[in-house]
Coordinates of C-alpha atoms in Angstrom, one line a residue:
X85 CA -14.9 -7.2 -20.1
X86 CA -12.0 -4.5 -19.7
X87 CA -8.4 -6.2 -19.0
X88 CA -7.7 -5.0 -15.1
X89 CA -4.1 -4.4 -14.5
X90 CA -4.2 -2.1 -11.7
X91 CA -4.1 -4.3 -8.6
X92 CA -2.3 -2.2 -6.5
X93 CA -5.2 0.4 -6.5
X94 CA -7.8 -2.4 -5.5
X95 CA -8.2 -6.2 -6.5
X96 CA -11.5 -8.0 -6.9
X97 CA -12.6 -9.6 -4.1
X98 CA -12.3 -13.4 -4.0
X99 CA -15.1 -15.7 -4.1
X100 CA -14.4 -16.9 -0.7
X101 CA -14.3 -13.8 0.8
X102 CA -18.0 -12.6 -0.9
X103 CA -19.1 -15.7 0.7
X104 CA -17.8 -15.0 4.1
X105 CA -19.2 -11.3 4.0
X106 CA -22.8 -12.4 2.8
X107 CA -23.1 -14.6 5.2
X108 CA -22.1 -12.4 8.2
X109 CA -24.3 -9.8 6.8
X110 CA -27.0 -12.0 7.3
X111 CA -26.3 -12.2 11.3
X112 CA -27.4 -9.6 13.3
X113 CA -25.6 -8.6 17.0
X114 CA -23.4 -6.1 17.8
X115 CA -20.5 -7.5 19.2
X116 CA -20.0 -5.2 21.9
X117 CA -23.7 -6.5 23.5
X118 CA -24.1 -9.3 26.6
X119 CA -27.0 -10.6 24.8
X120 CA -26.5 -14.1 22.9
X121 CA -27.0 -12.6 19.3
X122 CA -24.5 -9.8 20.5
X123 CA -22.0 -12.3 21.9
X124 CA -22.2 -14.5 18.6
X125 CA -21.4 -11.8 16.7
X126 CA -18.3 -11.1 19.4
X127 CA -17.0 -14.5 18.4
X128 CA -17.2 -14.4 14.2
X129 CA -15.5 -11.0 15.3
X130 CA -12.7 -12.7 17.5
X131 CA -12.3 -15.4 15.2
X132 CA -11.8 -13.1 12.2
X133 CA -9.4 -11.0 14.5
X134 CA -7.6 -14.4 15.2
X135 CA -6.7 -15.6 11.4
X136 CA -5.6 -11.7 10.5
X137 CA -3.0 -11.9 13.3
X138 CA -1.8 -15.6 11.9
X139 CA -1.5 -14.3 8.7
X140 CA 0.8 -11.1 10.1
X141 CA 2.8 -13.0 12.5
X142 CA 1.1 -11.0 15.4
X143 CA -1.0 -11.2 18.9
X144 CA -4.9 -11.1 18.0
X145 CA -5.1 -8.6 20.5
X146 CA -2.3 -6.6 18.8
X147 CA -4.6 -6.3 15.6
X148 CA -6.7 -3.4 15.7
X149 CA -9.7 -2.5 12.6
X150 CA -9.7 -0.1 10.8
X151 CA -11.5 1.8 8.1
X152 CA -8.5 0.7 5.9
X153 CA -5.0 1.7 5.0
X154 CA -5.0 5.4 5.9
X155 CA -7.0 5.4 8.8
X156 CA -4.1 2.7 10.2
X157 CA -1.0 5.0 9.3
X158 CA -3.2 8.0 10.5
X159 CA -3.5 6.4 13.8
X160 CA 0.1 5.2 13.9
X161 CA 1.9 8.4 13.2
X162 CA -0.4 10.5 15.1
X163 CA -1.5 8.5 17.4
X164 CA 2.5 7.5 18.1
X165 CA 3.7 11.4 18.0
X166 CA 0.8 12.6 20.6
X167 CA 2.0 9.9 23.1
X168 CA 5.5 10.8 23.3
X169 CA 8.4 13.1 23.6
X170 CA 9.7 14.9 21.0
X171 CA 8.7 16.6 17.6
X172 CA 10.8 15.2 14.5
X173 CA 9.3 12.7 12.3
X174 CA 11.4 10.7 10.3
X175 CA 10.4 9.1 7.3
X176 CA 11.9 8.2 3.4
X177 CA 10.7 10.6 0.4
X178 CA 8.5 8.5 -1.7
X179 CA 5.9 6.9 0.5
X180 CA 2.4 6.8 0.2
X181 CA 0.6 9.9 0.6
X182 CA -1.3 8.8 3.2
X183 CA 2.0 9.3 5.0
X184 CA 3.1 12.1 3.4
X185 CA -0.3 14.1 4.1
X186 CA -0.7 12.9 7.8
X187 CA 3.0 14.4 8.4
X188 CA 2.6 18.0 6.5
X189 CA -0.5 18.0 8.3
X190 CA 1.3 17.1 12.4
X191 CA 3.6 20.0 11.2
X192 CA 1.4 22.5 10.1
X193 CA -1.1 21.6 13.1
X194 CA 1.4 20.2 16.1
X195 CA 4.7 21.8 15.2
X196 CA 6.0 18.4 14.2
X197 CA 9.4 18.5 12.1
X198 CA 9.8 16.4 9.0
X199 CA 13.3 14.6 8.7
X200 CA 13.1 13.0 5.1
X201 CA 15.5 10.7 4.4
X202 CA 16.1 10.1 0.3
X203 CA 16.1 7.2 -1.9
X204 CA 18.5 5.6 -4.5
X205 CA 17.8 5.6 -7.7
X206 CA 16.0 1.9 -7.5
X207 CA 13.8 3.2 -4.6
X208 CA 15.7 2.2 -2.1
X209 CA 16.5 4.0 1.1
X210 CA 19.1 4.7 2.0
X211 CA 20.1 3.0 5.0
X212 CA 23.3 5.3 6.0
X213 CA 20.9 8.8 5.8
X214 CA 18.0 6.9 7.8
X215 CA 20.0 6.2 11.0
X216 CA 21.7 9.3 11.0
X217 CA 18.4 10.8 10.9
X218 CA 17.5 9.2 13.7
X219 CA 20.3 9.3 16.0
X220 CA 20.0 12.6 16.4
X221 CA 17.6 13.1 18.8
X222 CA 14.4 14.5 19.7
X223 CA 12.1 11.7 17.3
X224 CA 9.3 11.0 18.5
X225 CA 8.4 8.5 15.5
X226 CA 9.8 7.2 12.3
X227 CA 7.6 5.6 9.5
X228 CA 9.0 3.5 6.1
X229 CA 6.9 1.6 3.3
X230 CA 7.9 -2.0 3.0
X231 CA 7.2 -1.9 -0.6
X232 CA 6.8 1.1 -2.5
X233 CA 3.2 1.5 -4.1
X234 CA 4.6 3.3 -7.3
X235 CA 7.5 1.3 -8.2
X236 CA 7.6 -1.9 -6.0
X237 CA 10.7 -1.9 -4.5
X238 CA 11.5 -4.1 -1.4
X239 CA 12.9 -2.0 0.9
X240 CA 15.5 -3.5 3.3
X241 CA 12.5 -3.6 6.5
X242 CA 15.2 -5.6 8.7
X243 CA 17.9 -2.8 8.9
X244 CA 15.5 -0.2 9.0
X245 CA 13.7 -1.5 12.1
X246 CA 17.2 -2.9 13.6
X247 CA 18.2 1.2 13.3
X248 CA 15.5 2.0 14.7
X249 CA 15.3 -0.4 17.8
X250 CA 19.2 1.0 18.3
X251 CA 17.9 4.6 18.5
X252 CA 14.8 3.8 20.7
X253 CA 12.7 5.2 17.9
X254 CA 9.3 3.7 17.7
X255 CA 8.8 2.6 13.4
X256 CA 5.7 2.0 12.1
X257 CA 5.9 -0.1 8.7
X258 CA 3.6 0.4 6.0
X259 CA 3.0 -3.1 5.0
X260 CA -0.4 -2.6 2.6
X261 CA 1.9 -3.0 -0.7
X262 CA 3.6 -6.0 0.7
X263 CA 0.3 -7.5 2.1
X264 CA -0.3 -10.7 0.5
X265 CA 2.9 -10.6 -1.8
X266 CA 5.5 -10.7 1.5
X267 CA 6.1 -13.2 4.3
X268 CA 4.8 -11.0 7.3
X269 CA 6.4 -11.6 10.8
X270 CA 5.8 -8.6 13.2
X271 CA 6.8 -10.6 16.4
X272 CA 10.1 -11.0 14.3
X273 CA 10.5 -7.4 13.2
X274 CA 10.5 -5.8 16.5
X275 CA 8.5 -2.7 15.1
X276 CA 6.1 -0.6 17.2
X277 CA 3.2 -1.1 14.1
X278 CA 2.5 -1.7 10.7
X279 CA -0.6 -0.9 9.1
X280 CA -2.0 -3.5 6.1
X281 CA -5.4 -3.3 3.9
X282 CA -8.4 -5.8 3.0
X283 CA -9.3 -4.6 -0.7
X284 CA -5.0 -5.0 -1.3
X285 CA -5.7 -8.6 -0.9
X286 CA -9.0 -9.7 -2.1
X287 CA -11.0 -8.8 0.8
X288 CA -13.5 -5.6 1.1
X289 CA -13.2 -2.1 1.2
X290 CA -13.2 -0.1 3.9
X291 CA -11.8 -2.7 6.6
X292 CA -8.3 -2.6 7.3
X293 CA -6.0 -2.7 10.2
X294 CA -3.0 -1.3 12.4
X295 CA -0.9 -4.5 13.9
X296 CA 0.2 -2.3 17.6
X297 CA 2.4 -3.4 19.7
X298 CA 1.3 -4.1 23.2
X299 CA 3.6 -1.6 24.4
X300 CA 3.5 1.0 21.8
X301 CA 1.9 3.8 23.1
X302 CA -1.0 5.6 21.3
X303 CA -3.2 8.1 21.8
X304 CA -6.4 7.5 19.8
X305 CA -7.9 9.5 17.1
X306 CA -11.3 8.1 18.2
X307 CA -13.0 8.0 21.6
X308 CA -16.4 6.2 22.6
X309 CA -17.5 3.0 23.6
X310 CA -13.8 1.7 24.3
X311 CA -13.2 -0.9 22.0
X312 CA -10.2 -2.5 20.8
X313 CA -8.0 -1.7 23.7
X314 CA -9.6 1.9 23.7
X315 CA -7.6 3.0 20.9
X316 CA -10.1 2.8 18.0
X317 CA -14.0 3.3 19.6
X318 CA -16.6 2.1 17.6
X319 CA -19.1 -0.4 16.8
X320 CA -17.2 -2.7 14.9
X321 CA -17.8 -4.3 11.6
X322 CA -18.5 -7.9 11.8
X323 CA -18.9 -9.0 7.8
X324 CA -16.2 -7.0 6.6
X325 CA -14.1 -8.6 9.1
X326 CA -15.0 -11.9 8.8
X327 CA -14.1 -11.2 4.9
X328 CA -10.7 -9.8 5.3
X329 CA -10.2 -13.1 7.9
X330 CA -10.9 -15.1 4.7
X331 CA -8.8 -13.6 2.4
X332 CA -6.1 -13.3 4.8
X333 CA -6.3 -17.1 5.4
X334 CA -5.8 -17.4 1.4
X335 CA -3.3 -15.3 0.9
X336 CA -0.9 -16.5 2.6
X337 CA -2.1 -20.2 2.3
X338 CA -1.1 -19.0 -1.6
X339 CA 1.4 -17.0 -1.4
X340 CA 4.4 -18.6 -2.3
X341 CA 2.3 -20.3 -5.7
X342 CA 0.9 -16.4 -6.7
X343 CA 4.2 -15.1 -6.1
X344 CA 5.7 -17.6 -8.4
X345 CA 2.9 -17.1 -10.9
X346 CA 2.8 -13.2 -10.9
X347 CA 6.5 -13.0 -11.3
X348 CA 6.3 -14.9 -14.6
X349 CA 3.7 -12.5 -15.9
X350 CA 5.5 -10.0 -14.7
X351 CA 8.9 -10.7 -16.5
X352 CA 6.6 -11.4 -19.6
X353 CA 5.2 -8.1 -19.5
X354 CA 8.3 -6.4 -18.7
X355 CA 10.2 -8.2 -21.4
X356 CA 7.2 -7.3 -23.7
X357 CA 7.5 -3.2 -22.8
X358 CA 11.1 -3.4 -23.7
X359 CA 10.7 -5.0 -26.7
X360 CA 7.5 -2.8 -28.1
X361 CA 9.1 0.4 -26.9
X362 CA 12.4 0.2 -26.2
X363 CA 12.7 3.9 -25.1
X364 CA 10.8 3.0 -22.2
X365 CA 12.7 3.0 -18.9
X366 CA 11.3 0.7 -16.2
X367 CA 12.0 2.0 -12.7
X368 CA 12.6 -0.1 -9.8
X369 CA 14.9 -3.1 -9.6
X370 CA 14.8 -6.0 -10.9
X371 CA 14.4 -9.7 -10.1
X372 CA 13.7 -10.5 -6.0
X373 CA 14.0 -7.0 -5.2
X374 CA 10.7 -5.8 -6.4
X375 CA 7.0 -6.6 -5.8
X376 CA 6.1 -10.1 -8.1
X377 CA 3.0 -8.4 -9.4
X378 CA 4.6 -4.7 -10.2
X379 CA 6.0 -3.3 -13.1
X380 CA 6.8 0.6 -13.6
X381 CA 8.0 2.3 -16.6
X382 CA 8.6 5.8 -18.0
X383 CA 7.9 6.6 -21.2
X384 CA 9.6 9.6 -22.9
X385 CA 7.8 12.4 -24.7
X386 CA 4.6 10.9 -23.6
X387 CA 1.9 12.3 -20.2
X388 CA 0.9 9.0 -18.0
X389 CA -2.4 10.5 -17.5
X390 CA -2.4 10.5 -21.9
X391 CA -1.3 6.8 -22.0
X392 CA -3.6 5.6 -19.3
X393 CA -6.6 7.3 -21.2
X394 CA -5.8 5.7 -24.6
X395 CA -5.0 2.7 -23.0
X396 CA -8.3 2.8 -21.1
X397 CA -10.4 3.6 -24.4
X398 CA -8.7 0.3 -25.5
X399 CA -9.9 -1.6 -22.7
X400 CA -7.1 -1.9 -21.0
X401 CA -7.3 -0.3 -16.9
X402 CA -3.6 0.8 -15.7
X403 CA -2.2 3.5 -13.4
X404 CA -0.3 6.0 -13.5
X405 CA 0.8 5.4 -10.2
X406 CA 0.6 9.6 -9.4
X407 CA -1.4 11.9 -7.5
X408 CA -4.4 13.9 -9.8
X409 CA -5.2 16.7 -8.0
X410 CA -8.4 19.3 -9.4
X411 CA -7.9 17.7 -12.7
X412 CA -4.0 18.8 -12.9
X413 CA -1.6 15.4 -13.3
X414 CA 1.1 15.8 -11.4
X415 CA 4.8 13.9 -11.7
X416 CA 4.9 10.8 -9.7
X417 CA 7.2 12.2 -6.5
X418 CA 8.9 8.5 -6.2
X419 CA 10.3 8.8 -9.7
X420 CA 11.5 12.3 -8.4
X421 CA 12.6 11.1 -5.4
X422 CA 14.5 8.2 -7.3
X423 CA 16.7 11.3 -9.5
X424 CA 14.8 10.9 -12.3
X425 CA 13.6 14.5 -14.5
X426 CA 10.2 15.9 -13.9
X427 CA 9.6 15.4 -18.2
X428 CA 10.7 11.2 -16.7
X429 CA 8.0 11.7 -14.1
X430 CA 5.6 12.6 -16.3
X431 CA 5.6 9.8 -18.4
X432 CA 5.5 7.3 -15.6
X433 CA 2.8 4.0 -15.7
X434 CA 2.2 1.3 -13.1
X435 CA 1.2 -1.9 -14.2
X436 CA 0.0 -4.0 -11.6
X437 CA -0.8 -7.5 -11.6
X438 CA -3.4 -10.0 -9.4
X439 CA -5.2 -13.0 -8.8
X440 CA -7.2 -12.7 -11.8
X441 CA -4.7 -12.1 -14.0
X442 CA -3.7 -14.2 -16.9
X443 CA -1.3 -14.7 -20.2
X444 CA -3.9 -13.0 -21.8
X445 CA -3.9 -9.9 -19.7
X446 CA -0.7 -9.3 -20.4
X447 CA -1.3 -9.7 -24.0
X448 CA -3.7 -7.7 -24.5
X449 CA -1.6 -4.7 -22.7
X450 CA 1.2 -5.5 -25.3
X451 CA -0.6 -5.3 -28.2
X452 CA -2.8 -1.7 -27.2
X453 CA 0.6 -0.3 -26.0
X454 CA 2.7 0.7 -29.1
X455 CA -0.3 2.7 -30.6
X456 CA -0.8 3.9 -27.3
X457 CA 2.6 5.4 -27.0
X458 CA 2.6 6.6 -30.2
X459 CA -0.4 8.9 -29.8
X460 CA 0.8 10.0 -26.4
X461 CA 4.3 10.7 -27.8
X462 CA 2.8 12.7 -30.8
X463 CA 0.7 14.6 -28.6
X464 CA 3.4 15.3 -25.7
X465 CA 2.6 17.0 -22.4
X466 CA -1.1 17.4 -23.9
X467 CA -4.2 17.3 -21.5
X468 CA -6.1 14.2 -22.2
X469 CA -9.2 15.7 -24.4
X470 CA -6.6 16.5 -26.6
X471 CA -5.2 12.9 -26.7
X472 CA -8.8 11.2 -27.5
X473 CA -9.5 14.1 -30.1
X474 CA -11.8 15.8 -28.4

């Protein structure tokens, strides 16, 4: 059995949650019929729709499914900058490219300007550049991670939206980092929508959703039957649902116990990397700033995409936390974004933590990493055949 430290791509469902889904899958209705099988399907629906609002501090009616994550920020962002006035879109460097993509693709297609506001070199945004860039007019939506993916750093979500509600910017908030790992309150926030993930959690993939607020208006990427307050038609998925509801309900019945538990791995493992390579840089702050489960480093003279092959051939599953296109690695843009070098962004590896994870995870990590580096090092900016001597 291979040690899985990438949690932040996907982390194994939990028992509970298979559970739920098996047994939903077993019923058969669609919601959206008057019939009585239809109508008992509408309520495992409704009640799953009820306990992912508890745990996100919303309105059930506020919570609309999705296919996941990217489907959510799709709708948001374009959804959001079809319905209104205006064509800037503000957002930090460094977010997920689901962002990223969804904006290069509103201005190539809808004449939307990006307004990118930078980051420090911990990951943070900058606070100053973000309401300047949207005081100036003509925005017709602004969009910021909670946590970053890459590096896990906490951004400051309270100022952000507080700028934002002073500009009369709509802000949608990226939460699927911070799902399960961060107190969610969206009544709180004041935000126009934040978009969050099952499979982040311990539910299934392919179900996720967009928290929207009653009166943020959105023009839908779907159209159909209607459902969900018309702005995402489609026969809904009952069993993932009633999953996600599930581990919802867990994580934040845990949170405050994982959290506690992660961190300790966490500062383990990062004390660990330090001490077995001490070239290594980790990125991000440190302590209650970043993501309990998260630990990013960059390792000089050495390619990611090389470490997380040898690594991997070691049993050991990590990330390198950067975009792979057609077989061509890539530098990670947050460690870019942050100041670091290209050569620094390169070598960068996320190591993500879970509910599965134990003492002996972290371990094993420790003890395949110096050989690891030292291969990777000796082979430099190599591809990986050449790493695994092929």
């Amino acid at each position: 059995m291979p040690v899985y430290l990438d949690h932040a791509a996907t982390t194994p469902m939990l028992p509970e949650a298979i559970d739920a889904y098996a047994r939903a899958l077993a019923e058969v209705g669609n919601p959206s019929s008057i019939h009585s099988a239809g109508q008992h399907a509408r309520r495992v629906l409704e009640e799953a729709r009820e306990q992912v609002a508890a745990s996100l501090g919303c309105d059930p009616i506020e919570v609309v499914f999705t296919s996941g994550g990217t489907e959510a920020i799709n709708l948001a962002l374009k959804g959001t900058f079809w319905a209104r006035p205006g064509h800037r879109v503000v957002a930090p460097e460094g977010e997920h490219h689901a962002t990223l993509d969804t904006i290069e693709w509103l201005v190539a297609h809808e004449g939307a300007e990006a307004a990118r506001v930078p980051l420090d070199a911990d990951g943070f945004v900058r606070t100053d550049a973000w309401a300047e860039a949207l005081s100036t007019g003509d925005v017709a939506v602004a969009t910021a991670l909670w946590a970053n993916n890459e590096v896990g750093t906490i951004e400051p979500v309270d100022a952000l939206a507080a700028a934002a509600r002073e500009a009369g910017v709509p802000l949608h908030l990226d939460a699927v980092a911070a799902y399960g790992h961060l107190p969610i309150d969206f009544r709180s926030l004041g935000v126009a929508a934040l978009s969050v993930s099952a499979h982040k959690i311990g539910g299934p993939v392919g179900i996720g959703a967009l928290v929207l607020s009653r009166t943020a208006p959105v023009v839908p990427l779907v159209h159909g039957g209607g459902q969900q307050r018309g702005v995402r038609s489609g026969t809904q998925d009952v069993a993932a649902a009633s999953a996600f509801a599930v581990a919802a309900s867990v994580a934040v019945r845990e949170l405050a116990e994982r959290n506690a538990r992660l961190a300790a791995l966490r500062d383990r493992l990062i004390a660990g990397v330090r001490a077995a390579v001490p070239a290594a840089r980790l990125s991000g702050p440190e302590g209650d700033d970043r993501l309990s489960m998260n630990a990013h480093f960059t390792f000089p003279g050495a390619q990611g995409d090389s470490l997380l092959f040898l690594l991997d051939a070691a049993g050991v599953a990590v990330s390198t936390g950067s975009a792979c296109q057609a077989g061509i690695p890539e530098p990670s843009h947050v460690v870019l974004a942050m100041g670091r070098s290209e050569e620094e962004a390169r070598g960068a590896l996320r190591i993500t933590l879970g509910h599965t994870s134990t003492e002996a995870d972290v371990d094993a990590f420790l003890a395949a990493l110096p050989s690891a580096y030292e291969r990777a090092a000796a082979a430099g900016l190599s591809n990986r055949e050449t790493v695994l001597g092929r």
